[in-house]
CSV table of C-alpha atoms in Angstrom, one decimal:
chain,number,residue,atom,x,y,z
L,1,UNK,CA,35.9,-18.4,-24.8
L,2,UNK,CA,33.2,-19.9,-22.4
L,3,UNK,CA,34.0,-22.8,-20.9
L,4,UNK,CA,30.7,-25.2,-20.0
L,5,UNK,CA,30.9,-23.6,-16.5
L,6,UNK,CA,30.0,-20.7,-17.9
L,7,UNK,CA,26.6,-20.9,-19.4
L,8,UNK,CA,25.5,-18.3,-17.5
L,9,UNK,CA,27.6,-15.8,-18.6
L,10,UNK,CA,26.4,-14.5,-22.2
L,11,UNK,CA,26.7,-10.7,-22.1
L,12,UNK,CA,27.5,-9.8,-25.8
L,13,UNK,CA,27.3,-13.8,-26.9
L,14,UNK,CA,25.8,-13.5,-30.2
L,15,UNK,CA,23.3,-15.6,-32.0
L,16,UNK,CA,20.4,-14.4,-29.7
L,17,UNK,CA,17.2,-13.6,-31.8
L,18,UNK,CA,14.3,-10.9,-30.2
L,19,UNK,CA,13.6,-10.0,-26.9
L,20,UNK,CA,10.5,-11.7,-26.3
L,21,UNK,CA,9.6,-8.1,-25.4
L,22,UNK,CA,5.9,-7.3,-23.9
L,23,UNK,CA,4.9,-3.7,-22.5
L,24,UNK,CA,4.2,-4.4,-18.8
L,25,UNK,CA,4.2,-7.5,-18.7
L,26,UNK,CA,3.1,-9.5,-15.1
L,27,UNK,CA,5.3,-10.8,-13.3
L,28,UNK,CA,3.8,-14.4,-13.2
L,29,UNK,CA,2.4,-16.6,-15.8
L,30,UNK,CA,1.7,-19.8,-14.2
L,31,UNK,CA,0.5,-20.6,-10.8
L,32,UNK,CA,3.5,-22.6,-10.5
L,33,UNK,CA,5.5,-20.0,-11.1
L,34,UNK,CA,4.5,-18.4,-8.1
L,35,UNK,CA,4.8,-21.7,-5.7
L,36,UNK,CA,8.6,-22.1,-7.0
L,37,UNK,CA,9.1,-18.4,-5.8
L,38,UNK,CA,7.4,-18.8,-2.4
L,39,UNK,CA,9.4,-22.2,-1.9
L,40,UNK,CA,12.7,-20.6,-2.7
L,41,UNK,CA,13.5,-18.6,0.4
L,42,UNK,CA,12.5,-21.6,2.9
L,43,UNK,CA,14.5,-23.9,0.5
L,44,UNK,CA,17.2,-21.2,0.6
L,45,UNK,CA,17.1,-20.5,4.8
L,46,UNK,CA,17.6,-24.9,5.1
L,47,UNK,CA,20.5,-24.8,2.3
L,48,UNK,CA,22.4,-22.3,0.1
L,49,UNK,CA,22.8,-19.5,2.4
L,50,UNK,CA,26.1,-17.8,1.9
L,51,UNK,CA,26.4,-15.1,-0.7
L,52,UNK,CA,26.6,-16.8,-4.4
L,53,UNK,CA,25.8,-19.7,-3.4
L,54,UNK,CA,22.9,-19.8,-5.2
L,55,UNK,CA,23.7,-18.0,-8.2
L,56,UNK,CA,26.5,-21.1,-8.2
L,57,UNK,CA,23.8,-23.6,-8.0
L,58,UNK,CA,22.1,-21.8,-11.1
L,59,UNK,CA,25.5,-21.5,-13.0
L,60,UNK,CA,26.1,-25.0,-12.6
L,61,UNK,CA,23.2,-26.5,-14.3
L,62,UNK,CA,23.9,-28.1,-18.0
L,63,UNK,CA,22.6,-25.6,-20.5
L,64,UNK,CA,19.3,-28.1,-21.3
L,65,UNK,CA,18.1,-27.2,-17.5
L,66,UNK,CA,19.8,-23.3,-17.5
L,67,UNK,CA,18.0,-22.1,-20.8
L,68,UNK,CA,14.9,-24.6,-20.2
L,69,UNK,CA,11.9,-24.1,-21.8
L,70,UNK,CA,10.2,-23.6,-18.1
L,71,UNK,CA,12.5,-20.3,-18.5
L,72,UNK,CA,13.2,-18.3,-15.6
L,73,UNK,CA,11.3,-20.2,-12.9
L,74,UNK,CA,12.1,-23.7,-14.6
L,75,UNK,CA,15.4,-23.0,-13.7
L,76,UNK,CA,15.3,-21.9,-10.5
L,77,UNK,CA,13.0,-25.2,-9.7
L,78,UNK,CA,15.8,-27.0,-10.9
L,79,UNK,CA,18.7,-25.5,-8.8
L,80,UNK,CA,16.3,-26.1,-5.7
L,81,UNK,CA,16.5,-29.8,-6.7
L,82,UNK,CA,19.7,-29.6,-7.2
L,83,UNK,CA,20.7,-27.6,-3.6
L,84,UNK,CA,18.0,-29.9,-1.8
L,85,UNK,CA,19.9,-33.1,-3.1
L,86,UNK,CA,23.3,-31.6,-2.0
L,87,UNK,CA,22.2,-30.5,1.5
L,88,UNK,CA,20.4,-34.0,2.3
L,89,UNK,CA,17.1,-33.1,2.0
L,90,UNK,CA,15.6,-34.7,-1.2
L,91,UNK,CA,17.8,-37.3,-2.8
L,92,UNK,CA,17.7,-36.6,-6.4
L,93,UNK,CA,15.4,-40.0,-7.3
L,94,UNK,CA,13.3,-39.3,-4.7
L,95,UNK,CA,11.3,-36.6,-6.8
L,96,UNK,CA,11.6,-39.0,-9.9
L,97,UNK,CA,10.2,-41.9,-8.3
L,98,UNK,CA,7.0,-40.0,-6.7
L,99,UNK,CA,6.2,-38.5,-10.3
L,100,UNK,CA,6.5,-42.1,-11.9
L,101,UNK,CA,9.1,-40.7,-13.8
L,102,UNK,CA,12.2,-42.3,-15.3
L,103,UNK,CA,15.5,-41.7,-13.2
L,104,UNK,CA,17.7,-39.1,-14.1
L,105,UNK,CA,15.5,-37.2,-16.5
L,106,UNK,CA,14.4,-34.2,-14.4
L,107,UNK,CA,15.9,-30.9,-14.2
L,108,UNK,CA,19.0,-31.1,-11.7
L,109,UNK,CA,20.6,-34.6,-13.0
L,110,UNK,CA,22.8,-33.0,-15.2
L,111,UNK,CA,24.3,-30.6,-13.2
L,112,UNK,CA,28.5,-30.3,-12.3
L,113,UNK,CA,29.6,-30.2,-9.2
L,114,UNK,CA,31.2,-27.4,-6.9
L,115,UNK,CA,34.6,-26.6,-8.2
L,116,UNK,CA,37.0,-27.1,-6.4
L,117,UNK,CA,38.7,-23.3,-5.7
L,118,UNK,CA,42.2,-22.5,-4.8
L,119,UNK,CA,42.3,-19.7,-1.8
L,120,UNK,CA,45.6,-18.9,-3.4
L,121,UNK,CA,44.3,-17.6,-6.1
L,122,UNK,CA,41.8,-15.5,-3.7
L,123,UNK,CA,43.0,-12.1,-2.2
L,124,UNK,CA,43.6,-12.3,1.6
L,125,UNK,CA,41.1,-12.3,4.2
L,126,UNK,CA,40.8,-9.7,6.5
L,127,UNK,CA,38.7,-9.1,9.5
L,128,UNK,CA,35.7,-6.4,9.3
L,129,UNK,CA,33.5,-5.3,12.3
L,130,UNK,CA,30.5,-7.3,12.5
L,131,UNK,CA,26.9,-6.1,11.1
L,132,UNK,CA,24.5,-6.2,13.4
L,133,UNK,CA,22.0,-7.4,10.5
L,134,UNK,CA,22.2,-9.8,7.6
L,135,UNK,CA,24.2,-7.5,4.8
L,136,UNK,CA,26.8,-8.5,2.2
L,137,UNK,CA,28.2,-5.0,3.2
L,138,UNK,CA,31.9,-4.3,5.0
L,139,UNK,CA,33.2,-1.2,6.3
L,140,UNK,CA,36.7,-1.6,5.4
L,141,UNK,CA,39.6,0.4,6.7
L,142,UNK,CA,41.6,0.3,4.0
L,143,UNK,CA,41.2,3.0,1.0
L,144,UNK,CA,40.4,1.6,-2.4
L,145,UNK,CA,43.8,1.0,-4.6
L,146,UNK,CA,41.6,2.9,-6.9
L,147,UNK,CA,40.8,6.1,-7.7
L,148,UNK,CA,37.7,7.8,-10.2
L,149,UNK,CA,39.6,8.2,-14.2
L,150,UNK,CA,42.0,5.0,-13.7
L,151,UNK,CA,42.7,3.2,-16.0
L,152,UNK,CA,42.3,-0.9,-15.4
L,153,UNK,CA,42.1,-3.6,-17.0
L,154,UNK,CA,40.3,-7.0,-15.1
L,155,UNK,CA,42.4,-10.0,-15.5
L,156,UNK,CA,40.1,-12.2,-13.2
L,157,UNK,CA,41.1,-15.7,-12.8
L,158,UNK,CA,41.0,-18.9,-15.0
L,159,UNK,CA,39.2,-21.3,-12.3
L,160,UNK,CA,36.1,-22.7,-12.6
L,161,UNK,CA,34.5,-21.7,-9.6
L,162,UNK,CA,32.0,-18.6,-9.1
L,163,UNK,CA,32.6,-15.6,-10.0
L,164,UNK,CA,31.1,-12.3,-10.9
L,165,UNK,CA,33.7,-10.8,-13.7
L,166,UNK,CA,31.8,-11.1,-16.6
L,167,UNK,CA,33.8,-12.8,-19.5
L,168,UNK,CA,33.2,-9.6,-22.3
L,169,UNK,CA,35.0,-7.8,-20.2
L,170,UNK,CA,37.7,-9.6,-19.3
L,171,UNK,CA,41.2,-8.0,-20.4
L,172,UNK,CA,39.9,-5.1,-21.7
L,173,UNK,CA,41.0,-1.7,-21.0
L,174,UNK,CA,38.4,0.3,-18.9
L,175,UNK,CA,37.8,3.4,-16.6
L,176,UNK,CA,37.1,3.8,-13.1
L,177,UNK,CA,33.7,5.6,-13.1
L,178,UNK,CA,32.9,5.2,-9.7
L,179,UNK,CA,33.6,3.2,-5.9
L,180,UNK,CA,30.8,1.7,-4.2
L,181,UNK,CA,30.4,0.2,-0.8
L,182,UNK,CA,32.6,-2.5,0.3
L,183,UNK,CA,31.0,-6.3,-0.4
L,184,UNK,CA,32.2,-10.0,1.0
L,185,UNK,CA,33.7,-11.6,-2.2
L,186,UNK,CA,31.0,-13.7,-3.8
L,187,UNK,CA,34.1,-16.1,-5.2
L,188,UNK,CA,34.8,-16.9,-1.9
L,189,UNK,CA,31.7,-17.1,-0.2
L,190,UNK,CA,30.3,-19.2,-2.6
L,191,UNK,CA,33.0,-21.7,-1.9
L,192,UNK,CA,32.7,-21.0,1.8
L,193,UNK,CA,36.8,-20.1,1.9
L,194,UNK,CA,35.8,-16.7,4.0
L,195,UNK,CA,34.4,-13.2,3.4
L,196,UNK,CA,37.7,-11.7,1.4
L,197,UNK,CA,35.4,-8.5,1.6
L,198,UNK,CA,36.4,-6.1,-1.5
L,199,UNK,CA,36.0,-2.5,-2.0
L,200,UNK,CA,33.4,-2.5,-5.5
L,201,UNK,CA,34.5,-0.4,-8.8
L,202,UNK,CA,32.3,0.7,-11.4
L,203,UNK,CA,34.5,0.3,-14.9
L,204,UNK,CA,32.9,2.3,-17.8
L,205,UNK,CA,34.0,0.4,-21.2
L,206,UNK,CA,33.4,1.9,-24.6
L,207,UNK,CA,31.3,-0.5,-27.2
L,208,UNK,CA,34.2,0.0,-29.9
L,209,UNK,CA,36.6,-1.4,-27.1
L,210,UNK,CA,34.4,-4.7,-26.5
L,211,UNK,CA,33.0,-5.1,-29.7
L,212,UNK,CA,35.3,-3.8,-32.2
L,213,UNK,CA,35.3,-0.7,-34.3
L,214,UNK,CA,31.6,-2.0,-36.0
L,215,UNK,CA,29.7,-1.7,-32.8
L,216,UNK,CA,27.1,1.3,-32.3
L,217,UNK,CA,28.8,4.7,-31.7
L,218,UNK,CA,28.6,6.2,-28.0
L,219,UNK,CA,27.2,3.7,-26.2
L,220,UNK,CA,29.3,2.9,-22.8
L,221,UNK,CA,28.7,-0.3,-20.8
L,222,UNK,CA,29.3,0.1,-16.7
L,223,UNK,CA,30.1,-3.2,-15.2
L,224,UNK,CA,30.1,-3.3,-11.0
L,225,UNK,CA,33.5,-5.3,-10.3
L,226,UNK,CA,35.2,-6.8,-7.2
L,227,UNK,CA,38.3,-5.1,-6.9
L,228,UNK,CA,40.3,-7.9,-6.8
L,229,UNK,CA,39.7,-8.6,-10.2
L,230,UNK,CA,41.0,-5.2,-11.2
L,231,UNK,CA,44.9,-4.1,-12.2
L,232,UNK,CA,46.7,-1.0,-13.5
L,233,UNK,CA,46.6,-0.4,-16.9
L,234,UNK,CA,50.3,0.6,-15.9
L,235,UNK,CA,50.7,-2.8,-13.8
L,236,UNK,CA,50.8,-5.0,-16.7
L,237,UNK,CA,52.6,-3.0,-19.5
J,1,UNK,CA,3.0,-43.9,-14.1
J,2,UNK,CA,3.0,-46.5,-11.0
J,3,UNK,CA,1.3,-43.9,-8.5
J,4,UNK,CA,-2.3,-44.2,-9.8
J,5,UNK,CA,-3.6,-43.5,-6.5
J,6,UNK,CA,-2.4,-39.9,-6.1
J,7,UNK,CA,-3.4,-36.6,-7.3
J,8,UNK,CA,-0.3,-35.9,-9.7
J,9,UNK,CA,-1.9,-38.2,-12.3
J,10,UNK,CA,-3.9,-37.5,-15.7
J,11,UNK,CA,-1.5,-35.0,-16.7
J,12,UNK,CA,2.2,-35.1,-18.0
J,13,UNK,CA,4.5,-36.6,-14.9
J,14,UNK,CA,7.1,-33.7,-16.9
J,15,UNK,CA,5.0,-30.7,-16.5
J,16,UNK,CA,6.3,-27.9,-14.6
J,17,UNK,CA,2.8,-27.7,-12.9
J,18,UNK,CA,3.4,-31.5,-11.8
J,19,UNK,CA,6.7,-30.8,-10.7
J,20,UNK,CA,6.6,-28.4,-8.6
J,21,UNK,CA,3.3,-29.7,-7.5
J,22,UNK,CA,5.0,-33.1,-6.5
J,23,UNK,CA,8.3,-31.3,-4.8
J,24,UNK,CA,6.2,-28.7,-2.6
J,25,UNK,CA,3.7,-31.9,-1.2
J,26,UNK,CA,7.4,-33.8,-0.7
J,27,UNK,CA,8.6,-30.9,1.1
J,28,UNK,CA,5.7,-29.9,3.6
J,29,UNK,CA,5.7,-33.7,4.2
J,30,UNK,CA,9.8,-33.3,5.3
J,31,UNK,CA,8.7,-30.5,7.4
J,32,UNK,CA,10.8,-28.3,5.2
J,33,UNK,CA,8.1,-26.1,4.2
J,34,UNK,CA,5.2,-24.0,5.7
J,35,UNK,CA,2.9,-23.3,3.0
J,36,UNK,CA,1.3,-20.6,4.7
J,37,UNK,CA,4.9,-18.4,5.0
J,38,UNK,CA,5.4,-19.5,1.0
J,39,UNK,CA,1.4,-18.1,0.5
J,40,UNK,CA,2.3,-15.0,2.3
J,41,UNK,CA,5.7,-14.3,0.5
J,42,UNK,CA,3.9,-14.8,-2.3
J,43,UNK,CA,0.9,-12.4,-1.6
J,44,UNK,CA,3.7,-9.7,-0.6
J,45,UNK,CA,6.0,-9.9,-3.8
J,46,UNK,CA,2.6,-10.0,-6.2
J,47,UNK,CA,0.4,-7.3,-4.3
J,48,UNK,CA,2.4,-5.1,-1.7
J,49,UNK,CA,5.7,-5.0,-3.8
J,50,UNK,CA,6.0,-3.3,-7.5
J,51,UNK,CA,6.8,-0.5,-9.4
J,52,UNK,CA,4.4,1.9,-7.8
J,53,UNK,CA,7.0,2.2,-5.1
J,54,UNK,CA,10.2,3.4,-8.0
J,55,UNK,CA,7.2,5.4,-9.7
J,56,UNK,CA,6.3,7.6,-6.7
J,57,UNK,CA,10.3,7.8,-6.2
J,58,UNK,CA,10.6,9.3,-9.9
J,59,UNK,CA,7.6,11.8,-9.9
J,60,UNK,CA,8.6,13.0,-6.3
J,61,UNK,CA,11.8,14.1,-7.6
J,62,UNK,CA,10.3,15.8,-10.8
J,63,UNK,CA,8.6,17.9,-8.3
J,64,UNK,CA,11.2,18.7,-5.8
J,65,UNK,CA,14.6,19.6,-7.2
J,66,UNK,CA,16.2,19.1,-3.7
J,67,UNK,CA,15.1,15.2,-3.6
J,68,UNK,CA,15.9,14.7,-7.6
J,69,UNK,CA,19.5,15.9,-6.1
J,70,UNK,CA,19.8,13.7,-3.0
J,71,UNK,CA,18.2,10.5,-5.1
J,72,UNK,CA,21.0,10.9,-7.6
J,73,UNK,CA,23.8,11.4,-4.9
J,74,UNK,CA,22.8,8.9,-2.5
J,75,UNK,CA,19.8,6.9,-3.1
J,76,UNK,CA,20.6,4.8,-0.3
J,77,UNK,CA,20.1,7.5,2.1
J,78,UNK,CA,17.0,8.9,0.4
J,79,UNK,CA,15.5,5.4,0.6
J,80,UNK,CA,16.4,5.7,4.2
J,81,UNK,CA,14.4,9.4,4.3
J,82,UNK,CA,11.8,7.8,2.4
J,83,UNK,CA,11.3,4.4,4.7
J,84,UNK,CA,11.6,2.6,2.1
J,85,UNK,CA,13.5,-1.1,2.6
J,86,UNK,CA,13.7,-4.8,1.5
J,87,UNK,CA,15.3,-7.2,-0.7
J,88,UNK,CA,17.6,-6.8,-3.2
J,89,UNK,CA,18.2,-3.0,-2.9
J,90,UNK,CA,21.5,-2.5,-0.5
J,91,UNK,CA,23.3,-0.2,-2.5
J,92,UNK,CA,21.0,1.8,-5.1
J,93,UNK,CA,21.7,4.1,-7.8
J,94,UNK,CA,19.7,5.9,-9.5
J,95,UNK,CA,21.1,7.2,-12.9
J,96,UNK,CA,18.8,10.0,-14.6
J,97,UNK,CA,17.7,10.5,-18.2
J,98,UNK,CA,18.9,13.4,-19.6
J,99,UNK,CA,18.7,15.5,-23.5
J,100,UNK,CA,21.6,13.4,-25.1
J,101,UNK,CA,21.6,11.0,-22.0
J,102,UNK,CA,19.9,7.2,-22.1
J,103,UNK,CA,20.2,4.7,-19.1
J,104,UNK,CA,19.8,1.7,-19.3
J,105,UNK,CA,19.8,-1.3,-17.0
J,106,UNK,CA,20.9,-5.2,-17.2
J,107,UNK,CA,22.0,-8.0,-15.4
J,108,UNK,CA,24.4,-10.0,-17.9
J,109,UNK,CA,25.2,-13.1,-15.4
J,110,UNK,CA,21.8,-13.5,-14.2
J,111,UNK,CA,19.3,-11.3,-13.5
J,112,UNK,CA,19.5,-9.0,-10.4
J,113,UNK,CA,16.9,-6.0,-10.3
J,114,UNK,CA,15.5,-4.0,-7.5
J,115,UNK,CA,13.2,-5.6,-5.9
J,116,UNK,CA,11.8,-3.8,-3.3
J,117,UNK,CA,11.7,-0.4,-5.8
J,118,UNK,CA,10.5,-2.4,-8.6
J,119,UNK,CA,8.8,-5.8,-7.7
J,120,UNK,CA,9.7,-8.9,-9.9
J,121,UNK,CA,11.3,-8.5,-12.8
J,122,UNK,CA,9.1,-9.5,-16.0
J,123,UNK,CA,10.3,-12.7,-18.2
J,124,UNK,CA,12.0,-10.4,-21.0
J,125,UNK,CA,14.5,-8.9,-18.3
J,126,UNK,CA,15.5,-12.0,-17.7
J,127,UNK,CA,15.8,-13.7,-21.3
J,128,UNK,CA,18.7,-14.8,-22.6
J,129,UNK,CA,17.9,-12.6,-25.3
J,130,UNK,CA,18.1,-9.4,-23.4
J,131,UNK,CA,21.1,-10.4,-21.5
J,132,UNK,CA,23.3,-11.1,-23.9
J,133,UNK,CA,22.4,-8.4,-26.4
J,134,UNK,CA,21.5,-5.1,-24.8
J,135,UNK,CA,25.3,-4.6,-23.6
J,136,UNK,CA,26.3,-5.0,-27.4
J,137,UNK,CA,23.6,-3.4,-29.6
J,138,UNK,CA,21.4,-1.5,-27.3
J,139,UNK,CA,20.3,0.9,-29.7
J,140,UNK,CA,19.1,-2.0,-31.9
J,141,UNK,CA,17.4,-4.2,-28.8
J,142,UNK,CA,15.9,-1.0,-27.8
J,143,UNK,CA,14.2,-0.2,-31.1
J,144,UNK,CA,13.5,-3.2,-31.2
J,145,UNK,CA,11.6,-3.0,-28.3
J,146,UNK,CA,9.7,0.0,-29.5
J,147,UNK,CA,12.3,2.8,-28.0
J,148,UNK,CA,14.1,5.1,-30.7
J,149,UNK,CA,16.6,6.9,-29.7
J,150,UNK,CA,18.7,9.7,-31.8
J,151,UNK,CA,21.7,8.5,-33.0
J,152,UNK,CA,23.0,11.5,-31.1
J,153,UNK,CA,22.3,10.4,-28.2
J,154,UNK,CA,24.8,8.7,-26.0
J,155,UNK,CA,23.3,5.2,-24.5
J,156,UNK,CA,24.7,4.3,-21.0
J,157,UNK,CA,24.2,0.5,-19.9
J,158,UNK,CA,24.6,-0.7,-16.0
J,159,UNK,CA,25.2,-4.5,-16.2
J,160,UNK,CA,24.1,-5.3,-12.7
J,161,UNK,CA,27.4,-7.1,-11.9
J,162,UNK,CA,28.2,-6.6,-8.0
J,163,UNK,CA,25.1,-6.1,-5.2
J,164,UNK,CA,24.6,-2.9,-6.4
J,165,UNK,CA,21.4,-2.3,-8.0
J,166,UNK,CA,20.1,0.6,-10.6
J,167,UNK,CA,16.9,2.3,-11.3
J,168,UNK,CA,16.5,4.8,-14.1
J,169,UNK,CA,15.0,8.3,-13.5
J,170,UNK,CA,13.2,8.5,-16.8
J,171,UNK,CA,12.9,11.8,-18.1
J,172,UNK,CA,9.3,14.0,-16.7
J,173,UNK,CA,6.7,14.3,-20.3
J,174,UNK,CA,6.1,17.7,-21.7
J,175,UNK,CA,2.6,19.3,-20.5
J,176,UNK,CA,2.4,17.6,-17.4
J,177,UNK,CA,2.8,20.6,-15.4
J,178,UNK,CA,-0.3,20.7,-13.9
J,179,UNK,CA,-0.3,17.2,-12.5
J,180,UNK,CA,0.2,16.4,-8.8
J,181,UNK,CA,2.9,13.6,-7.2
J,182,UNK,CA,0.2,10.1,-7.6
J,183,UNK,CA,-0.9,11.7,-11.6
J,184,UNK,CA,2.9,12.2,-12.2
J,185,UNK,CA,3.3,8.3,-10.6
J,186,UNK,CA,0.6,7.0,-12.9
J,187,UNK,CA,2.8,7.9,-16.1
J,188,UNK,CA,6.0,6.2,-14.5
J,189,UNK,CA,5.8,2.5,-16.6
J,190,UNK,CA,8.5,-0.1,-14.8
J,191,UNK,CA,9.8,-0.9,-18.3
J,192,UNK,CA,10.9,3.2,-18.0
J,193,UNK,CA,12.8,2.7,-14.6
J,194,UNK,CA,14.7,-0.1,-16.4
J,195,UNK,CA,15.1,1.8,-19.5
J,196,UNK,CA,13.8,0.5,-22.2
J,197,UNK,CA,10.9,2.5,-22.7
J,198,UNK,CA,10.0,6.8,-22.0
J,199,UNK,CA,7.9,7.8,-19.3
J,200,UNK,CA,4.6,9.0,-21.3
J,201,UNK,CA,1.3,10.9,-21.3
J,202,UNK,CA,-0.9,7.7,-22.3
């Protein structure tokens, strides 16, 4: 079901063991996991700065660099080499070569390139005032096609660029719990086609629906979707 | 290693400490870097930032029914009320513990989490582990993690999927009626504003 551009997207992948669970925990182990933090944002302001861009960055890594044993600041360091090499900055020996390292062993080698994204298969830009600060937020004039108790099912789309569908849900028959505020469309932004902004639907999905009549009784797992991704239970029978 | 003369030698040339060592020097040198503004961020996200701020939010609204109310309808505008503002939280919801009611909060496709309510998130919130289980066995990941719940009770997830971001109200302990707003804060854990644990008289 998950394609290699999609390493990111495990929600319900089996085969994971225990969380490697500790009671308050801090939020930093190693001083360099605090410098990778800190460099992140001016890293970010000089190169991935549209919405998703970054996440992209991160989803594109080969699964050695995404689930690294530097975990969650590893590979974060690693999509900062990756953006810095893209945007001109650091050329991907250059880091290599200062450590004495062999070429094309760090994190950030590995990684696939943007994918290319069809704005056809993108819903229709359309023009939104202007916030007066930095906000993925859009007043849109336009009323939901949704309402709280529909039915819908997310079809999504079968590119490989970004996007923020998760694959367990995909196809499966859901209810509108709730709308939130308006967002720019992270698969477009992330591929710099426009803002697309979307209205935002919470779907509520029953565990027996995703996982099958085995799976724990009354649990229900919300998922935030673009609505774009969303149809009509109606609409497709 | 040809670059005896520098400081990244001695130790493994692989390390993430020599790493990030090596790319931070490169990147001052560019002129892409301050390292005083990456010092600062860091001093703000590790001292000023963390869940003291969700925990004052929770115990605030065990004591006045009014602000429990207008958390739950629209935390945005409470945050607003409250002055409270920064990254990561521009749409909030807050979704409240309940007899027969447990919340619980994820971000399947990476790992988004309220920031400026809650700090960093710790390393379990965003293993792979936690990820990809908790939306199909939480009650298992949860006792697991030391959280048993009745099988009665119904188990709500939020997979953190659009730019809207969630923060439990945990449920307020039995005989803490006597305790005051920063008491009440003290017993408000971050692992119980994401879910996986009960707010407690320690």
């Amino acid at each position: 079901m998950n394609s290699a551009h999609r390493v990111h997207d495990i929600g319900g992948v089996e085969g994971w063991g225990a969380v490697p669970y500790e009671p308050d925990e801090e939020v930093f182990h190693y001083d360099w996991e605090r410098r990778v933090f800190g460099l992140m944002f001016q890293v970010l302001s000089e190169t991935a700065k549209r919405p998703g861009e970054f996440r992209h960055a991160l989803e594109r890594l080969a699964p050695e660099d995404y689930f690294c044993s530097d975990g969650y600041y590893g590979r974060w360091r690693a999509a900062m080499e990756v953006l810095l090499d893209e945007y001109g900055h650091v050329a991907k020996d250059e880091l290599d070569d200062l450590l004495g390292v062999e070429r094309g062993t760090g994190p950030g080698h590995r990684v696939a390139g943007v994918a290319e994204v069809d704005p056809q298969n993108l819903p229709p830009d359309r023009l939104t005032p202007k916030p007066n600060h930095r906000t993925v937020r859009r007043e849109l004039e336009e009323a939901s096609q949704f309402e709280v108790g529909d039915r819908v099912i997310a079809v999504g789309n079968n590119g490989m660029g970004h996007t923020r569908l998760p694959e367990y849900v995909r196809n499966i028959l859901g209810t509108v719990v709730k709308l939130h505020p308006a967002e720019v469309l992270p698969d477009s932004t992330a591929h710099n086609l426009g803002e697309r902004p979307q209205h935002v639907v919470c779907v509520a999905y029953r565990a027996k629906d995703l996982w099958g009549q085995d799976a724990e009784e009354d649990v229900v797992i919300n998922v935030d979707l673009y609505e774009n991704y969303l149809a009509m239970e109606t609409e497709l029978s | 290693m040809n670059k005896q003369d520098d400081h990244h030698h001695g130790v493994d040339p692989n390390s993430p400490e020599v790493r990030t060592e090596a790319l931070e020097d490169l990147l001052v040198e560019k002129g892409l870097i301050d390292r005083g503004r990456v010092d600062a961020l860091i001093e703000r996200f590790e001292h000023d930032l963390g869940p003291m701020i969700g925990a004052r939010l929770v115990a605030k609204s065990w004591l006045e029914p009014q602000f429990r109310k207008s958390l739950l309808e629209n935390a945005d505008r409470a945050l607003e009320e409250e002055n409270i503002k920064g990254a990561e939280i521009e749409h909030v919801e807050v979704k409240a513990n309940e007899p027969g009611v447990h919340n619980v909060v994820v971000c399947t496709l990476c790992s988004c989490y309220p920031w400026a309510l809650l700090g960093l998130p710790p390393s379990w919130y965003k293993s792979p582990e936690y990820r990809s289980r908790v939306v199909r066995e939480p009650r298992k990941v949860l006792q697991e993690m030391g959280l048993s719940l009745d099988a009665e009770t119904e188990i709500r997830v939020w997979d953190s999927s659009s730019e809207t971001r969630f923060l439990v109200l945990p449920e307020r302990p039995e005989g803490t009626e006597q305790l005051g707003l920063e008491e009440l804060a003290q017993l408000v854990t971050r692992d119980s504003m994401i879910g996986v644990a009960k707010a407690k008289v320690s």
